Coordinates of C-alpha atoms in Angstrom, one line a residue:
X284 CA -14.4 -30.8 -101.4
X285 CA -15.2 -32.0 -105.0
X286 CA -11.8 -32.6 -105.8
X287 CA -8.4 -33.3 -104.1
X288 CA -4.8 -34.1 -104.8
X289 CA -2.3 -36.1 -102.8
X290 CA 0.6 -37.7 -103.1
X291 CA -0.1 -40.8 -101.4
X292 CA -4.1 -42.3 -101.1
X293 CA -4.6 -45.3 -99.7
X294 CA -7.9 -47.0 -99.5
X295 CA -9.7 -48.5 -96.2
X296 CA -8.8 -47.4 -92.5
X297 CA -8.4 -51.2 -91.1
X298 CA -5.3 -52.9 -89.9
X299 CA -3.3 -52.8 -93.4
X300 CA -3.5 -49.4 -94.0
X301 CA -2.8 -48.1 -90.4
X302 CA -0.4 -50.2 -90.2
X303 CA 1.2 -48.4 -93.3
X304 CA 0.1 -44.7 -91.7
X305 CA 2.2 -45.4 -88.3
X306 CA 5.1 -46.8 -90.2
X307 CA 5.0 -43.3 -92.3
X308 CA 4.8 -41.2 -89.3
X309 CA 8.3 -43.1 -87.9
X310 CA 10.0 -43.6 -91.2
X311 CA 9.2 -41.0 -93.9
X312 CA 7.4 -38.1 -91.7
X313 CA 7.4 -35.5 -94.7
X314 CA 5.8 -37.8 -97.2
X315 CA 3.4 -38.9 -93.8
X316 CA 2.0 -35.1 -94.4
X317 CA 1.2 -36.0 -97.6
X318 CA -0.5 -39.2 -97.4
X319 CA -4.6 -39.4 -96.6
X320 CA -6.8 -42.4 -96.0
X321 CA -10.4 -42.9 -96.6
X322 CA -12.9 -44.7 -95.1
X323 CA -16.0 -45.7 -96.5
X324 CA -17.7 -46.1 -92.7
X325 CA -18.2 -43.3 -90.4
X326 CA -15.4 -44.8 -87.7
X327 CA -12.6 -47.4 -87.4
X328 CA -13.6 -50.4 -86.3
X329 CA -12.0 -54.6 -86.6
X330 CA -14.5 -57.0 -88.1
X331 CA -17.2 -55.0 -87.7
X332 CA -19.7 -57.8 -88.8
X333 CA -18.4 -59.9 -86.3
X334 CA -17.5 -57.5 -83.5
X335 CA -19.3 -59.7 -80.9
X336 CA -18.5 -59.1 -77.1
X337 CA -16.8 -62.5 -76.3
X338 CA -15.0 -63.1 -79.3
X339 CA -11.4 -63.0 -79.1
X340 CA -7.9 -62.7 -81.8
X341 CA -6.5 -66.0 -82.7
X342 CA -3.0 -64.3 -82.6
X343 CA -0.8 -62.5 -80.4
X344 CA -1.3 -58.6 -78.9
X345 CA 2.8 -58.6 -79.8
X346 CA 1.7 -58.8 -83.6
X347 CA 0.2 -55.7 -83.7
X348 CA 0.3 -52.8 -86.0
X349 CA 4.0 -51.9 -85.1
X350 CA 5.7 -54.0 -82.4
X351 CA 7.4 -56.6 -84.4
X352 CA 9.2 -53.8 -86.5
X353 CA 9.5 -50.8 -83.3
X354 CA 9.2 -52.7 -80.2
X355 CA 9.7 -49.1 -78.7
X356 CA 6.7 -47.4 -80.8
X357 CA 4.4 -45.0 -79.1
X358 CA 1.8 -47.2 -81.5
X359 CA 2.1 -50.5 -79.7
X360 CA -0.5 -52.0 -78.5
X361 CA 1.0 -52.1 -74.9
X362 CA 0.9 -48.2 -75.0
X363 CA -2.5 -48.4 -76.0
X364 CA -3.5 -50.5 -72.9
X365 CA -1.3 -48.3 -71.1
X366 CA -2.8 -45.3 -72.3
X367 CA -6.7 -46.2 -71.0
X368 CA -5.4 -47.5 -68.0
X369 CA -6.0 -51.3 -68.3
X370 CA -2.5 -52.5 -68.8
X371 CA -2.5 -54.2 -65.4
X372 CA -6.3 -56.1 -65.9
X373 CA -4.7 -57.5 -69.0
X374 CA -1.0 -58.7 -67.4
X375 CA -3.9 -60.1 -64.7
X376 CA -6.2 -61.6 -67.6
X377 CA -3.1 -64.0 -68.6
X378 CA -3.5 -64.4 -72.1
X379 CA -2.0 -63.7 -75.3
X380 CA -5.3 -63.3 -76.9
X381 CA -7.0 -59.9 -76.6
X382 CA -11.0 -59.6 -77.3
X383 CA -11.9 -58.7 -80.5
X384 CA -13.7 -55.4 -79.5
X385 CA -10.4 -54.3 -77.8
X386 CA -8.3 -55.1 -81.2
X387 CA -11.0 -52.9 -82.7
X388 CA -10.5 -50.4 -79.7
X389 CA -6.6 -50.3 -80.6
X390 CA -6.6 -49.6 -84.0
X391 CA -9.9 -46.7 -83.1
X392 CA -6.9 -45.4 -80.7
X393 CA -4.3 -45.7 -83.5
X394 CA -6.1 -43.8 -85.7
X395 CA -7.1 -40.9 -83.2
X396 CA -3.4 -40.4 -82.5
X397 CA -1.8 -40.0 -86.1
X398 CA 0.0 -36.2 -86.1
X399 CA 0.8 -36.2 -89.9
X400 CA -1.2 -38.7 -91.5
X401 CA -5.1 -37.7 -92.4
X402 CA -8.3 -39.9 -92.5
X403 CA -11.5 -38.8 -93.9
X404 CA -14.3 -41.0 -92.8
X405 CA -17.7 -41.7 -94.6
X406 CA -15.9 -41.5 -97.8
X407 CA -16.6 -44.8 -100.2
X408 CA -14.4 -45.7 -103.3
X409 CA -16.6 -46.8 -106.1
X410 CA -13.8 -46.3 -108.6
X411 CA -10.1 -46.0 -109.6
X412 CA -9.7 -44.6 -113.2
X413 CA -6.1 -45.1 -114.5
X414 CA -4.5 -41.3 -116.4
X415 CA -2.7 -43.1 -119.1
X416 CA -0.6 -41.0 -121.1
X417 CA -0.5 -41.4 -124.9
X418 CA 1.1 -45.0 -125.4
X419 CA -0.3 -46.3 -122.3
X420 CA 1.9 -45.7 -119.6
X421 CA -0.4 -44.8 -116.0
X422 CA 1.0 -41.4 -115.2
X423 CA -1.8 -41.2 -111.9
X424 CA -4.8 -42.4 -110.7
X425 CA -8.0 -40.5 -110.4
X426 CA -10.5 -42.1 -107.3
X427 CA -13.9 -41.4 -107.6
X428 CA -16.2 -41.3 -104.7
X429 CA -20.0 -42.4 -103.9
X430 CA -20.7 -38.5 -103.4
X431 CA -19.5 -37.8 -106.6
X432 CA -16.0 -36.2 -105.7
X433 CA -12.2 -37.1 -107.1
X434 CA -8.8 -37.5 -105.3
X435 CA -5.9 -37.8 -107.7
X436 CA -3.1 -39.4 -106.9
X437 CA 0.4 -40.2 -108.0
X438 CA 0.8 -43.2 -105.2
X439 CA -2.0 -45.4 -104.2
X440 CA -2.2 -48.1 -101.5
X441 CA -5.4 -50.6 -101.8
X442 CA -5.9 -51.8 -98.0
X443 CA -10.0 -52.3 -98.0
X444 CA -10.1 -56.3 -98.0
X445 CA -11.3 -59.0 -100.3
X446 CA -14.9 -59.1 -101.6
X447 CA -17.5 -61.4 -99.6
X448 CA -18.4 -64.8 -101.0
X449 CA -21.8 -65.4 -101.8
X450 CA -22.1 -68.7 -103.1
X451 CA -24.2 -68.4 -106.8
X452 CA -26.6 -70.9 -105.2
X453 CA -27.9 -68.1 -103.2
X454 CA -27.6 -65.0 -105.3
X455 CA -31.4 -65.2 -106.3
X456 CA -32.6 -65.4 -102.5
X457 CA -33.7 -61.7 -101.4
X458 CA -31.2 -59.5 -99.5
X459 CA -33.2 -59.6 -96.4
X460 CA -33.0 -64.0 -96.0
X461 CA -29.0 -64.2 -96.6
X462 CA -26.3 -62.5 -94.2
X463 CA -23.0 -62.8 -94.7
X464 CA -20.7 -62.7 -91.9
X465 CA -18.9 -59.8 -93.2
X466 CA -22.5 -58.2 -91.8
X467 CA -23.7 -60.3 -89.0
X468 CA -24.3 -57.7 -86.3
X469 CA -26.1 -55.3 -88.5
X470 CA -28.4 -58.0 -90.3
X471 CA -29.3 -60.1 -87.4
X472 CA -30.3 -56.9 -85.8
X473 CA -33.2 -56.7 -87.9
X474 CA -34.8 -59.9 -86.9
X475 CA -37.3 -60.5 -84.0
X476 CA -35.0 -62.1 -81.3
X477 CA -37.9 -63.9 -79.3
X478 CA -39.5 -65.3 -82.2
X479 CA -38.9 -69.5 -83.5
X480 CA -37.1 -68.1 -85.7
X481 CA -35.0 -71.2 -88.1
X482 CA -32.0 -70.3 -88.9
X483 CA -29.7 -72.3 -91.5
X484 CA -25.8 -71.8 -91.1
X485 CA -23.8 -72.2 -94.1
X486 CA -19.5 -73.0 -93.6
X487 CA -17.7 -74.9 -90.8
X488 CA -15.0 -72.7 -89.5
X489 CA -15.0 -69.9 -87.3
X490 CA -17.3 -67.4 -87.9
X491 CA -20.1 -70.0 -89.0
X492 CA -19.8 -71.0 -85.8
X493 CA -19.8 -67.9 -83.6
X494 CA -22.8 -67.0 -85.7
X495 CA -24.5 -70.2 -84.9
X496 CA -23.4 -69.5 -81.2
X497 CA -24.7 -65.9 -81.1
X498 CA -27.8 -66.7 -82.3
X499 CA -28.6 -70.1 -80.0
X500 CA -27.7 -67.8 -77.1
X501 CA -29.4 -64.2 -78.5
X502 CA -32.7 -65.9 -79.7
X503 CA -33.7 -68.3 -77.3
X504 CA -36.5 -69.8 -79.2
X505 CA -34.6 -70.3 -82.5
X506 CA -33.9 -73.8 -84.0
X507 CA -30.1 -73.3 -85.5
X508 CA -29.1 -75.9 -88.6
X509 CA -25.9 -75.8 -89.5
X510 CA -24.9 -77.2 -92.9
X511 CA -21.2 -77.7 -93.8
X512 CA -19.3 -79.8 -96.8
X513 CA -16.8 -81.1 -94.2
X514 CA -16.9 -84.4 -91.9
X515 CA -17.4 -82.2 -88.8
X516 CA -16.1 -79.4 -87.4
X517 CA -12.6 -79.4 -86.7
X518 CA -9.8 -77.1 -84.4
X519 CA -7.5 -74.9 -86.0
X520 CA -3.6 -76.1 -86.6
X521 CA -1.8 -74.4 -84.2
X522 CA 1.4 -76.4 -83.6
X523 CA 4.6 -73.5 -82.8
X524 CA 6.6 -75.7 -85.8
X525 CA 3.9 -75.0 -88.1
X526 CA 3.4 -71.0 -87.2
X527 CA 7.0 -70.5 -88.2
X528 CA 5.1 -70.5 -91.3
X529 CA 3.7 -66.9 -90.2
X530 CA 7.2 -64.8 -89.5
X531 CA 7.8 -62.2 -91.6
X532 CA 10.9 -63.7 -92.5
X533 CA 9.1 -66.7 -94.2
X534 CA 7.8 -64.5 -96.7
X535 CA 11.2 -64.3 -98.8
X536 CA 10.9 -68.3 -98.7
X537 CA 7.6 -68.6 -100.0
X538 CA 7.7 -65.8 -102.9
X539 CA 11.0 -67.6 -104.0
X540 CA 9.2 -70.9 -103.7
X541 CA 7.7 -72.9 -107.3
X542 CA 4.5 -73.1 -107.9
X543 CA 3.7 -76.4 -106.8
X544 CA 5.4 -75.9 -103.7
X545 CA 3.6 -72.6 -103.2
X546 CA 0.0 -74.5 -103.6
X547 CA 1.2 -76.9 -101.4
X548 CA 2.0 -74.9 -98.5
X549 CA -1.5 -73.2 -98.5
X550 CA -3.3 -75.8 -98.6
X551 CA -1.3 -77.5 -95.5
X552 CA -2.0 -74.1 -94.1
X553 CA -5.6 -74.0 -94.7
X554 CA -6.3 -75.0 -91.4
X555 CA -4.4 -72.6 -89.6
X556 CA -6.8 -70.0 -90.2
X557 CA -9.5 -71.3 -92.7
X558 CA -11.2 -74.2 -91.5
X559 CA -10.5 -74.9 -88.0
X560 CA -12.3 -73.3 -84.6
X561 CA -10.7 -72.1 -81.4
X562 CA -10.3 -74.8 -78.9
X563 CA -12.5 -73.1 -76.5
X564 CA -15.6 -72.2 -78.8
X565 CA -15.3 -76.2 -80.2
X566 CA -15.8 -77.3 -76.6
X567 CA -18.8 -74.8 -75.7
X568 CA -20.6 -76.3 -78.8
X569 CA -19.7 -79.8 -78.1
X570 CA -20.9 -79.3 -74.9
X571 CA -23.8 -77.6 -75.2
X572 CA -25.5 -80.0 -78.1
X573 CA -24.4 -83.0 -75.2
X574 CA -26.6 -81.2 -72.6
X575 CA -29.4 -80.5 -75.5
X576 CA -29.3 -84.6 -76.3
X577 CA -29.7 -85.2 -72.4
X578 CA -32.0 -82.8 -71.9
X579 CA -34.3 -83.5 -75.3
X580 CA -34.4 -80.0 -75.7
X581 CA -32.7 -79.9 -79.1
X582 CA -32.0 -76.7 -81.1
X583 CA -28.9 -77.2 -82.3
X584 CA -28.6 -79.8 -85.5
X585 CA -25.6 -80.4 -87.2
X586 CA -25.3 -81.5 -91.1
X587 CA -22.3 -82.3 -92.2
X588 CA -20.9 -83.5 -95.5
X589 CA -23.8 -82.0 -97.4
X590 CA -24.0 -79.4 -100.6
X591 CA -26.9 -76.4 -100.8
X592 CA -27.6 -77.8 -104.3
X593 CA -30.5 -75.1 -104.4
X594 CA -32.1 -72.2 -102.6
X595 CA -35.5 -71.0 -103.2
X596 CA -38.5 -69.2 -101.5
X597 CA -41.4 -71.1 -101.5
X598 CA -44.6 -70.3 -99.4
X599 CA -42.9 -67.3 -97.7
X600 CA -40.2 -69.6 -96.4
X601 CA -36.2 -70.4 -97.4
X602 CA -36.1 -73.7 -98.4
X603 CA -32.5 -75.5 -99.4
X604 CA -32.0 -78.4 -101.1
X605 CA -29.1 -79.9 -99.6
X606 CA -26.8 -82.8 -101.5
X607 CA -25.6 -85.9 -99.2
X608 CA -21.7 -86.0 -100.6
X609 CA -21.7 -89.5 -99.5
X610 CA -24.8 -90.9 -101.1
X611 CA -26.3 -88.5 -103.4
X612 CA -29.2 -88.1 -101.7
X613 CA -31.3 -84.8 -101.5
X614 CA -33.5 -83.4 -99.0
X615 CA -35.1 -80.1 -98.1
X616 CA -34.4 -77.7 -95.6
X617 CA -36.8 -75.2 -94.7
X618 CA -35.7 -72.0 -93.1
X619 CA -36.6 -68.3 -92.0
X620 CA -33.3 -67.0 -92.9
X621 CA -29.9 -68.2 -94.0
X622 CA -26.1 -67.1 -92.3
X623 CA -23.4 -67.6 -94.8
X624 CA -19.8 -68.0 -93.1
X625 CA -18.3 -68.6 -96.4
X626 CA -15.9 -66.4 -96.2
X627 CA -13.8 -64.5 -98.6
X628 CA -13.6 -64.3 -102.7
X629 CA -10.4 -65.9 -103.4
X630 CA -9.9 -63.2 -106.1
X631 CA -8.8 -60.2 -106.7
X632 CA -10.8 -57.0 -105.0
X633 CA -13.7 -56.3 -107.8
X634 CA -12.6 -53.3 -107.4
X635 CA -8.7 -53.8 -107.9
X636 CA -10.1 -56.2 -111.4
X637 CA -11.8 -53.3 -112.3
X638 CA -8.9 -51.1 -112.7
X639 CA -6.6 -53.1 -113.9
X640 CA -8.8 -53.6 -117.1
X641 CA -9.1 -50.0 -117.7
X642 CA -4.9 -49.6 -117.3
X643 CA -5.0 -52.3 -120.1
X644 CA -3.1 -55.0 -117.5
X645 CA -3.8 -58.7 -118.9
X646 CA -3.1 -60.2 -115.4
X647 CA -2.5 -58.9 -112.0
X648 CA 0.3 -59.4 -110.7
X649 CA 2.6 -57.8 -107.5
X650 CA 6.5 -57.9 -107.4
X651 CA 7.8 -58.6 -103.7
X652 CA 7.3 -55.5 -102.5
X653 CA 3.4 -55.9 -103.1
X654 CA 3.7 -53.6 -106.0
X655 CA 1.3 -53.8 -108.7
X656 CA 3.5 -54.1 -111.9
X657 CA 2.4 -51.9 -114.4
X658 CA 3.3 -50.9 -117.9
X659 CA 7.1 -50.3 -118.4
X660 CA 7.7 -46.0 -117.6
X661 CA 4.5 -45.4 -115.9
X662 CA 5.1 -43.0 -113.1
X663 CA 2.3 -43.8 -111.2
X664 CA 2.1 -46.8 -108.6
X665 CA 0.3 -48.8 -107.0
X666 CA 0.4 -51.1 -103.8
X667 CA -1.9 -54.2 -102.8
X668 CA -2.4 -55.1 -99.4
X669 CA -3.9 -58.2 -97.6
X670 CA -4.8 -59.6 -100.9
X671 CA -1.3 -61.6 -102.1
X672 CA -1.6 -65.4 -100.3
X673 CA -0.9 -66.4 -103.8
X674 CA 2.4 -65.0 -104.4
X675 CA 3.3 -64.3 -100.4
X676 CA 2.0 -66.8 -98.5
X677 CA -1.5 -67.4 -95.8
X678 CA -0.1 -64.4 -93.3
X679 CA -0.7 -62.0 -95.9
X680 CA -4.3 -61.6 -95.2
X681 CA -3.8 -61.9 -91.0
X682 CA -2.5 -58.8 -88.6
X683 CA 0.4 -61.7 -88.7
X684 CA 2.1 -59.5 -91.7
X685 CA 1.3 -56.2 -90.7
X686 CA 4.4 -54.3 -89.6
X687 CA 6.6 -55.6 -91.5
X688 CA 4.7 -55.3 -94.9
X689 CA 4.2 -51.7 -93.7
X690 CA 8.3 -51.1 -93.2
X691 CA 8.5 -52.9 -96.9
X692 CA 6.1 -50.8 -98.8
X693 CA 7.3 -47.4 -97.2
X694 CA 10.7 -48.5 -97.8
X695 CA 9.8 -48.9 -101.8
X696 CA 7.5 -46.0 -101.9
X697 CA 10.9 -43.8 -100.5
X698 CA 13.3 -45.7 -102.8
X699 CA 11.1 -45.4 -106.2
X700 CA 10.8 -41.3 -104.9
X701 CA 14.2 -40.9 -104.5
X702 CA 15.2 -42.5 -107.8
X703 CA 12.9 -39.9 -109.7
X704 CA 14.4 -36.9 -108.2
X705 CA 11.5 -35.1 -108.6
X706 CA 8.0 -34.7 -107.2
X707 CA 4.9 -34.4 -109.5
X708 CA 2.5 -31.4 -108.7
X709 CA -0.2 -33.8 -107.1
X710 CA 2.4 -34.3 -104.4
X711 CA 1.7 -31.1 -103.0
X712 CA 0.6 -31.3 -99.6
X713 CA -3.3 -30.7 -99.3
X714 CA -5.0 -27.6 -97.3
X715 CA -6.8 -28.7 -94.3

């Protein structure tokens, strides 16, 4: 179809935004029929750059997509193990922790089972262009699509992530050198696994270092150098006083909080999700550069407290030019190809900045209901998810926040409809 209209469009089919779809299908079923998602890939998946087999969730299967606001919800994830017939290999498997791939398996069954709510798949956003009426008010949005087709919408729900960070330092090295993390699986793919390959990791928390892991144990002749501005590589903060921090009930707190106080308690929380390792991947590297150093069979080489200062090719090859922080001094580091774990942009969605220029916002800004505030009268809206640490604290970004934030925006999104007493015409429902 070259052009829809909805009522309710929400962007991205990961955790956010089925999160919101199974709160819709138990709270506000009739607007549920009115509500699609796209999806730029051609399936649901959870980190799919990093969707390695022995990888598991830092947090609890209880803090699914549902459970913490239905415990009874046919959506749990309980149902879903349930449901493929593996609840009793998990009550045997005695942890709290699922495997990534079977997060990414839940929210696959999540999406199969929605009754009201639809998702179109292969469907990328390139743009949302703001109807303004004549003194400036956003009266819809218009989405525009990579295959040239429109959805208009009076409600829209952005739910597709933050942007990758690319460091500038490495934005002139070709496409091919540099992966991000945020594309791991499909990058390192491409590479010849059996030859000396020397790959440079760049970041010291988690997925640096499941990279640097994968690729020690998939390429067995590869020298792996990994290169990060901290004194070492450090656990994550896990204490049960400080992941009181992560109820939904905490979120009230923190939005009510002061600036200062706000800054202060993410970046005490920093390490609770940001720049720490699992316990259990920290000892598997510690042990396995120990056996290296007995065995002189080195191919693991740490660099810590050191800056990539520069990044060129020279002579067919990568070469960095890495900063001691301690003494200033710079050397080179020559490379085949370069693994950036530098996770996330801390800003806005280029995508989210985009539009708000166009509906003549000077700042972004979300009230507590994660509502983007617009200019006064405008009858459109529009909802930001996983994107507000700033203004509601670290567990905005984590499946932590889910279900609740899900209950919260539906809630909104029912009180704001009822208060109009009216529906627009693009909230007809949509033929199949």
């Amino acid at each position: 179809m070259n052009h829809q209209e909805v009522e309710l469009l929400a962007l991205g089919a990961g955790p956010s935004n089925l999160a919101l779809a199974v709160a819709l299908e138990e709270l506000a079923p009739e607007l549920a029929t009115r509500t699609l998602i796209i999806e730029q890939h051609e399936n649901v998946a959870w980190q799919r750059g990093m969707l390695l087999p022995w990888t598991q969730s830092q947090v609890s299967f209880l803090k699914d997509l549902v459970t913490l606001r239905n415990p009874q919800s046919k959506f749990s994830f309980v149902n879903y193990l349930h449901s493929v017939g593996r609840l009793n290999e998990f009550v045997n498997l005695g942890s709290f922790t699922p495997y990534r791939m079977e997060i990414s398996d839940y929210l696959l069954w999540v999406a199969e089972s929605l009754a009201q709510v639809r998702i179109e798949y292969d469907r990328r956003c390139v743009a949302i262009e703001p109807i303004l009426s004549h003194d400036g008010q956003v009266e819809r949005w218009t989405v525009r699509l990579g295959d040239g087709s429109t959805i208009a919408c009076r409600t829209l729900v952005v739910g597709a992530g933050r942007d990758a960070h690319i460091p500038e330092v490495f934005t002139a090295l070709p496409r091919d050198r540099i992966i991000h993390s945020t594309e791991y699986s499909q990058g390192v793919a491409r590479l010849d696994h059996d030859a000396p390959q020397r790959v440079a990791v760049i970041g010291g928390a988690q997925s640096a270092a499941e990279m640097l892991w994968a690729v020690h144990q998939g390429m067995p002749n590869a020298q792996c150098t990994m290169v990060m501005r901290s004194i070492g590589l450090n656990g994550y903060e896990s204490s049960k006083f400080t992941n009181e921090l992560f109820y939904a009930s905490f979120i009230d707190e923190f939005y009510g909080s002061r600036p200062e106080a706000r800054r202060q308690l993410l970046g005490e929380m920093h390490r609770t999700n940001y720049a720490g390792l699992s316990p259990g991947l920290l000892e598997t590297l510690y042990r396995q550069i120990y056996l290296e150093r007995l065995t002189g069979e080195e191919r693991i080489r740490m660099i810590t407290m050191a800056e990539v200062s520069e990044a060129r090719i020279e002579g067919g090859e990568v070469v960095l030019t890495l900063t001691d922080r301690k003494s200033g001094r710079r050397d080179e580091l020559p490379c085949d190809v370069v693994l950036l774990g530098t996770g996330f942009d801390r800003r806005m969605p280029s995508l989210v900045r985009e539009m708000a220029v166009k509906a003549g916002l000077d700042e972004i800004d979300v009230d507590r209901f994660y509502k983007l505030t617009l200019p006064a009268g405008s009858g459109a809206a529009c909802y930001l998810q996983g994107v507000n640490e700033d203004t509601h604290g670290i567990a905005d970004s984590l499946l932590s926040a889910l279900a609740s934030r899900a209950e919260e925006i539906v809630g909104h999104i029912q009180e704001s409809r009822a208060a109009a007493e009216l529906l627009s015409p693009f909230a007809l429902p949509v033929a199949s």
